[in-house]
Amino acid sequence: MPQLFLNEKSCGTTAEPDRVNRAMSTMVEAVLAIAREDPKGTALVTQASSLMALQLAHGHPISKWMGAPDTKDLRVLLKNLEDKSPYETVFPAGETFSDIACRHDGDPVDGLRYAHLLGGIGISLPLEARWNADTLALVREQLVDDEDTGSVLTEVEVRHVAGTEHVAPHLPWIRRGADAGRQKAVQGLRSGAELWRLRSDLFPLLQFTTLAEQHFTALPETWVRPVGERLGELQDAVGDWDPALRPICPQWRSDVRTEFESRRRLCWFEDTDGESRLFDWHSEFLPERGRMPGRLHFRLLHEERTLRIAYVGRKRGNR
């Protein structure tokens, strides 16, 4: 669950309006790259009372960026992100962090301080060269109950992004958090209808045909969690898939294969456009307290770097 803390110092400059807008678009593209890995867990935290009250630079409110003609797609996606501004809204109950200060290049940086203290990621507008890094060094000063010392200085590092090139080093950490959240959610599922309803939140990279809903809603409760686990493995596989490097299929996380030719007649399903197509890739799952494995049928979409699921349930052709 990555909380993204805006580094307020990166917004404290004076720059040409076009340059500020380009910097904002660059930062937002990085934020959205993180959100694609964990859509429900990503939250944007700023020092302003709300995202819409943010000043990107002196005399340059966020509304100027939103009004630019080439930012429409980005601003729509940005508005869909959870906004937890101002900083204090994400503090643990009763905590103020008043005994700890952090500086970067001698400047106090509250956003980066909270990213460090709360285990998040600092984000910056790339208007200065010093923010062009995937980690930033901070000098942390903490007050201590010692008359001789008064405070202790230590150097720490904070995760940081200002452009999409800074996201890759943090992906394993982001995905671990997303996986943990997904696994917890899957453990709590009790019906196929609930799994279907949450499919976009839990498995945002996967696609489903319209008629797949009837198969999901018919799942017995003992099949729901195993199916959710398989969907999670498919999500992880396509998330790492580069068809240019692996032109046949992703690196699967479990036993996934195409159907035998003699059984492919059982693997035709109506696609999203109403056409009948072959969904002969499948993943098996073993229902809890069951012996007969189920199957989840899909087809690969190389151009979109994903897959589309058409069926889940008992092995086709078995009664």
Coordinates of C-alpha atoms in Angstrom, one line a residue:
M1 CA 0.0 0.0 0.0
P2 CA 2.3 2.8 -1.2
Q3 CA 1.6 6.2 0.2
L4 CA 3.2 8.8 -2.0
F5 CA 4.2 11.9 -0.2
L6 CA 4.7 15.0 -2.3
N7 CA 8.0 16.8 -1.5
E8 CA 6.8 20.3 -0.9
K9 CA 10.3 21.7 -1.6
S10 CA 10.1 20.7 -5.2
C11 CA 7.0 23.0 -5.5
G12 CA 8.8 26.0 -4.0
T13 CA 10.4 27.3 -7.1
T14 CA 9.7 29.9 -9.8
A15 CA 9.7 28.5 -13.3
E16 CA 8.2 29.2 -16.7
P17 CA 4.6 27.9 -16.9
D18 CA 5.2 25.4 -19.7
R19 CA 8.2 24.0 -17.8
V20 CA 6.1 23.6 -14.6
N21 CA 3.3 21.8 -16.6
R22 CA 5.8 19.5 -18.2
A23 CA 7.3 18.7 -14.8
M24 CA 3.9 18.0 -13.4
S25 CA 3.0 15.7 -16.3
T26 CA 6.3 13.8 -15.8
M27 CA 5.7 13.3 -12.1
V28 CA 2.0 12.2 -12.6
E29 CA 3.1 9.6 -15.2
A30 CA 5.4 8.2 -12.5
V31 CA 2.6 8.2 -9.9
L32 CA 0.3 6.4 -12.3
A33 CA 3.0 3.8 -13.1
I34 CA 3.0 3.0 -9.3
A35 CA -0.8 3.0 -9.1
R36 CA -1.0 0.5 -11.9
E37 CA 0.9 -2.0 -9.7
D38 CA -1.4 -1.4 -6.7
P39 CA -4.5 0.6 -7.8
K40 CA -6.5 0.3 -4.6
G41 CA -3.5 0.7 -2.3
T42 CA -1.9 3.8 -3.8
A43 CA -2.7 7.1 -2.1
L44 CA -1.3 10.6 -2.9
V45 CA -0.5 12.8 0.2
T46 CA 0.3 16.5 -0.2
Q47 CA 0.9 19.4 2.2
A48 CA -2.1 21.2 0.8
S49 CA -5.6 21.0 2.3
S50 CA -6.5 18.9 -0.8
L51 CA -4.9 18.0 -4.1
M52 CA -7.0 20.7 -5.9
A53 CA -5.5 23.4 -3.6
L54 CA -1.9 22.5 -4.5
Q55 CA 0.6 25.1 -5.7
L56 CA 3.0 23.5 -8.2
A57 CA 5.3 26.6 -8.2
H58 CA 5.1 30.3 -7.2
G59 CA 2.0 31.7 -8.9
H60 CA 1.2 28.3 -10.5
P61 CA -1.7 26.5 -8.9
I62 CA -2.5 22.9 -10.1
S63 CA -5.6 24.3 -11.9
K64 CA -3.2 25.8 -14.5
W65 CA -1.8 22.4 -15.3
M66 CA -5.3 20.9 -15.4
G67 CA -6.3 23.5 -17.8
A68 CA -3.5 22.8 -20.3
P69 CA -4.8 21.2 -23.5
D70 CA -2.5 18.1 -23.4
T71 CA -3.1 17.0 -19.8
K72 CA -6.7 15.7 -20.1
D73 CA -5.9 11.9 -19.9
L74 CA -3.5 12.4 -17.0
R75 CA -5.7 14.6 -14.9
V76 CA -8.6 12.2 -15.3
L77 CA -6.5 9.4 -14.0
L78 CA -5.0 11.5 -11.3
K79 CA -8.4 12.4 -9.9
N80 CA -9.2 8.7 -9.5
L81 CA -6.3 8.3 -7.1
E82 CA -7.1 8.4 -3.4
D83 CA -6.2 11.9 -2.0
K84 CA -5.3 11.9 1.7
S85 CA -4.1 15.5 2.0
P86 CA -2.9 17.1 4.1
Y87 CA 0.0 15.1 5.6
E88 CA -1.5 14.9 9.1
T89 CA -4.4 12.8 7.8
V90 CA -2.2 9.7 7.6
F91 CA -0.5 10.0 10.9
P92 CA -1.1 7.3 13.5
A93 CA -3.5 8.3 16.2
G94 CA -1.9 10.6 18.7
E95 CA 1.4 10.9 16.7
T96 CA 2.8 14.3 15.6
F97 CA 6.5 13.4 14.9
S98 CA 7.4 16.7 16.5
D99 CA 10.6 15.2 17.9
I100 CA 12.1 14.3 14.5
A101 CA 13.2 16.6 11.7
C102 CA 14.7 15.7 8.3
R103 CA 16.8 17.9 5.9
H104 CA 18.0 17.4 2.4
D105 CA 20.8 19.6 1.2
G106 CA 20.3 21.6 4.4
D107 CA 16.6 22.3 3.6
P108 CA 13.8 21.0 5.9
V109 CA 11.6 18.6 3.8
D110 CA 8.5 17.5 5.6
G111 CA 7.1 15.4 2.7
L112 CA 10.2 13.4 2.5
R113 CA 10.4 13.2 6.3
Y114 CA 6.9 11.6 6.5
A115 CA 7.7 9.3 3.5
H116 CA 10.7 8.1 5.6
L117 CA 8.9 7.8 8.9
L118 CA 5.7 6.1 7.5
G119 CA 7.4 3.8 5.0
G120 CA 6.2 5.5 1.9
I121 CA 7.7 7.0 -1.2
G122 CA 8.6 10.6 -1.7
I123 CA 7.6 12.2 -5.0
S124 CA 9.0 15.4 -6.5
L125 CA 8.4 17.8 -9.4
P126 CA 11.5 17.4 -11.5
L127 CA 12.3 21.1 -11.7
E128 CA 15.7 20.8 -10.1
A129 CA 18.5 18.3 -10.8
R130 CA 18.7 17.3 -7.1
W131 CA 15.3 15.5 -7.4
N132 CA 16.4 13.3 -10.3
A133 CA 17.0 10.1 -8.2
D134 CA 15.2 7.0 -7.1
T135 CA 16.5 7.4 -3.5
L136 CA 17.4 10.6 -1.6
A137 CA 19.7 11.0 1.4
L138 CA 18.2 12.8 4.4
V139 CA 19.8 14.0 7.6
R140 CA 17.5 13.0 10.4
E141 CA 17.6 14.8 13.7
Q142 CA 15.8 13.3 16.6
L143 CA 15.5 14.9 20.1
V144 CA 16.6 12.7 23.0
D145 CA 16.3 13.0 26.7
D146 CA 20.0 13.7 27.2
E147 CA 21.2 17.0 28.7
D148 CA 24.6 16.6 27.1
T149 CA 23.5 15.5 23.6
G150 CA 20.1 17.1 23.1
S151 CA 19.6 15.5 19.7
V152 CA 21.0 12.7 17.5
L153 CA 21.9 13.1 13.8
T154 CA 21.8 10.2 11.5
E155 CA 21.8 9.8 7.7
V156 CA 18.9 7.9 6.2
E157 CA 17.6 7.2 2.7
V158 CA 14.0 7.5 1.5
R159 CA 12.4 5.9 -1.6
H160 CA 11.8 8.6 -4.2
V161 CA 10.4 9.1 -7.7
A162 CA 10.3 12.2 -10.0
G163 CA 9.8 10.4 -13.3
T164 CA 8.9 6.9 -14.6
E165 CA 12.6 6.0 -14.8
H166 CA 12.7 6.0 -11.0
V167 CA 9.8 3.5 -10.5
A168 CA 11.5 0.3 -11.6
P169 CA 13.9 0.0 -8.6
H170 CA 10.8 0.1 -6.3
L171 CA 8.6 -2.4 -8.1
P172 CA 9.5 -5.5 -6.1
W173 CA 8.7 -3.6 -2.9
I174 CA 5.4 -2.2 -4.3
R175 CA 4.4 -5.6 -5.6
R176 CA 5.1 -7.3 -2.3
G177 CA 2.7 -4.8 -0.7
A178 CA 0.1 -5.3 -3.4
D179 CA 0.4 -9.1 -3.2
A180 CA 0.0 -9.0 0.6
G181 CA -3.2 -6.9 0.3
R182 CA -4.5 -9.1 -2.5
Q183 CA -3.9 -12.3 -0.6
K184 CA -5.6 -10.9 2.5
A185 CA -8.6 -10.0 0.4
V186 CA -8.8 -13.3 -1.4
Q187 CA -8.6 -15.2 2.0
G188 CA -11.8 -13.3 3.0
L189 CA -13.9 -14.1 -0.1
R190 CA -16.9 -16.3 0.4
S191 CA -18.6 -16.3 -3.0
G192 CA -17.9 -16.3 -6.7
A193 CA -20.2 -13.3 -7.1
E194 CA -17.9 -11.4 -4.6
L195 CA -14.8 -12.5 -6.5
W196 CA -16.4 -11.2 -9.8
R197 CA -17.3 -7.9 -8.2
L198 CA -13.8 -7.3 -6.9
R199 CA -12.0 -8.6 -10.0
S200 CA -10.9 -5.1 -11.3
D201 CA -9.6 -4.1 -7.8
L202 CA -7.7 -7.4 -7.2
F203 CA -6.6 -8.3 -10.7
P204 CA -6.4 -5.0 -12.7
L205 CA -4.2 -6.4 -15.4
L206 CA -6.5 -9.2 -16.4
Q207 CA -9.4 -9.1 -18.7
F208 CA -12.7 -11.1 -18.7
T209 CA -15.3 -11.8 -21.2
T210 CA -18.9 -10.6 -20.4
L211 CA -20.2 -14.2 -20.2
A212 CA -17.5 -15.2 -17.8
E213 CA -19.6 -13.7 -15.0
Q214 CA -22.0 -16.6 -15.1
H215 CA -19.2 -19.0 -14.5
F216 CA -17.8 -17.0 -11.6
T217 CA -21.1 -16.5 -9.9
A218 CA -21.8 -20.3 -10.1
L219 CA -18.6 -21.2 -8.2
P220 CA -19.1 -23.1 -4.9
E221 CA -17.6 -21.4 -1.9
T222 CA -14.8 -24.1 -1.6
W223 CA -13.7 -23.1 -5.1
V224 CA -13.5 -19.3 -4.6
R225 CA -10.2 -19.0 -2.7
P226 CA -8.2 -21.4 -5.0
V227 CA -9.6 -19.5 -8.1
G228 CA -8.5 -16.2 -6.5
E229 CA -5.1 -17.6 -5.9
R230 CA -4.7 -18.7 -9.5
L231 CA -5.9 -15.3 -10.8
G232 CA -3.3 -13.7 -8.6
E233 CA -0.6 -15.8 -10.2
L234 CA -1.8 -14.9 -13.7
Q235 CA -1.8 -11.2 -12.7
D236 CA 1.8 -11.5 -11.6
A237 CA 2.8 -13.3 -14.7
V238 CA 1.4 -10.8 -17.2
G239 CA 2.7 -7.9 -15.0
D240 CA 6.2 -9.1 -15.8
W241 CA 5.6 -10.1 -19.4
D242 CA 7.5 -8.6 -22.2
P243 CA 6.3 -10.3 -25.4
A244 CA 9.3 -9.0 -27.3
L245 CA 11.5 -11.2 -25.0
R246 CA 9.0 -14.0 -24.5
P247 CA 6.9 -14.1 -27.7
I248 CA 5.0 -17.3 -26.8
C249 CA 3.8 -16.7 -23.3
P250 CA 4.7 -15.1 -19.9
Q251 CA 6.8 -16.9 -17.3
W252 CA 3.9 -18.7 -15.5
R253 CA 3.8 -18.9 -11.7
S254 CA 2.0 -22.3 -11.7
D255 CA 1.1 -25.1 -14.1
V256 CA -0.3 -23.4 -17.1
R257 CA -0.5 -24.9 -20.6
T258 CA -2.5 -25.1 -23.8
E259 CA -5.2 -27.8 -24.2
F260 CA -4.6 -31.0 -26.1
E261 CA -5.7 -30.7 -29.7
S262 CA -8.3 -33.4 -29.2
R263 CA -10.0 -31.3 -26.5
R264 CA -9.8 -27.9 -28.2
R265 CA -13.3 -28.2 -29.5
L266 CA -14.4 -27.7 -25.8
C267 CA -12.5 -24.4 -25.5
W268 CA -14.5 -22.1 -27.8
F269 CA -16.2 -19.2 -26.0
E270 CA -17.9 -16.0 -27.0
D271 CA -15.4 -13.1 -26.8
T272 CA -16.2 -9.5 -25.8
D273 CA -17.1 -8.6 -29.3
G274 CA -19.6 -11.4 -29.7
E275 CA -17.2 -13.6 -31.9
S276 CA -16.5 -17.1 -30.9
R277 CA -12.8 -17.7 -30.2
L278 CA -10.4 -20.4 -28.9
F279 CA -9.5 -20.0 -25.3
D280 CA -7.3 -23.0 -25.0
W281 CA -4.8 -21.8 -22.5
H282 CA -5.7 -23.0 -19.0
S283 CA -4.7 -23.1 -15.4
E284 CA -5.8 -25.8 -13.0
F285 CA -6.9 -25.4 -9.4
L286 CA -7.9 -27.9 -6.8
P287 CA -11.0 -27.1 -4.9
E288 CA -10.7 -27.2 -1.1
R289 CA -11.7 -30.6 0.2
G290 CA -12.2 -31.7 -3.4
R291 CA -10.5 -34.2 -5.7
M292 CA -11.6 -33.2 -9.2
P293 CA -9.5 -30.2 -10.3
G294 CA -11.2 -27.2 -11.9
R295 CA -9.9 -25.2 -14.9
L296 CA -9.7 -21.6 -15.8
H297 CA -9.6 -21.0 -19.6
F298 CA -8.2 -17.9 -21.2
R299 CA -6.5 -16.6 -24.4
L300 CA -3.4 -14.5 -24.6
L301 CA -3.5 -10.9 -26.0
H302 CA 0.1 -10.2 -27.0
E303 CA -0.5 -6.7 -28.3
E304 CA -2.0 -5.7 -24.9
R305 CA 0.4 -7.7 -22.8
T306 CA -2.4 -9.5 -20.9
L307 CA -4.9 -12.3 -21.2
R308 CA -8.7 -12.6 -21.3
I309 CA -10.5 -15.2 -19.2
A310 CA -13.7 -16.8 -20.5
Y311 CA -14.4 -19.7 -18.2
V312 CA -13.8 -21.0 -14.7
G313 CA -15.3 -24.2 -13.3
R314 CA -15.2 -27.9 -13.6
K315 CA -13.0 -29.4 -16.3
R316 CA -14.9 -29.2 -19.6
G317 CA -16.3 -32.5 -20.8
N318 CA -16.4 -33.9 -17.2
R319 CA -19.7 -34.4 -15.4

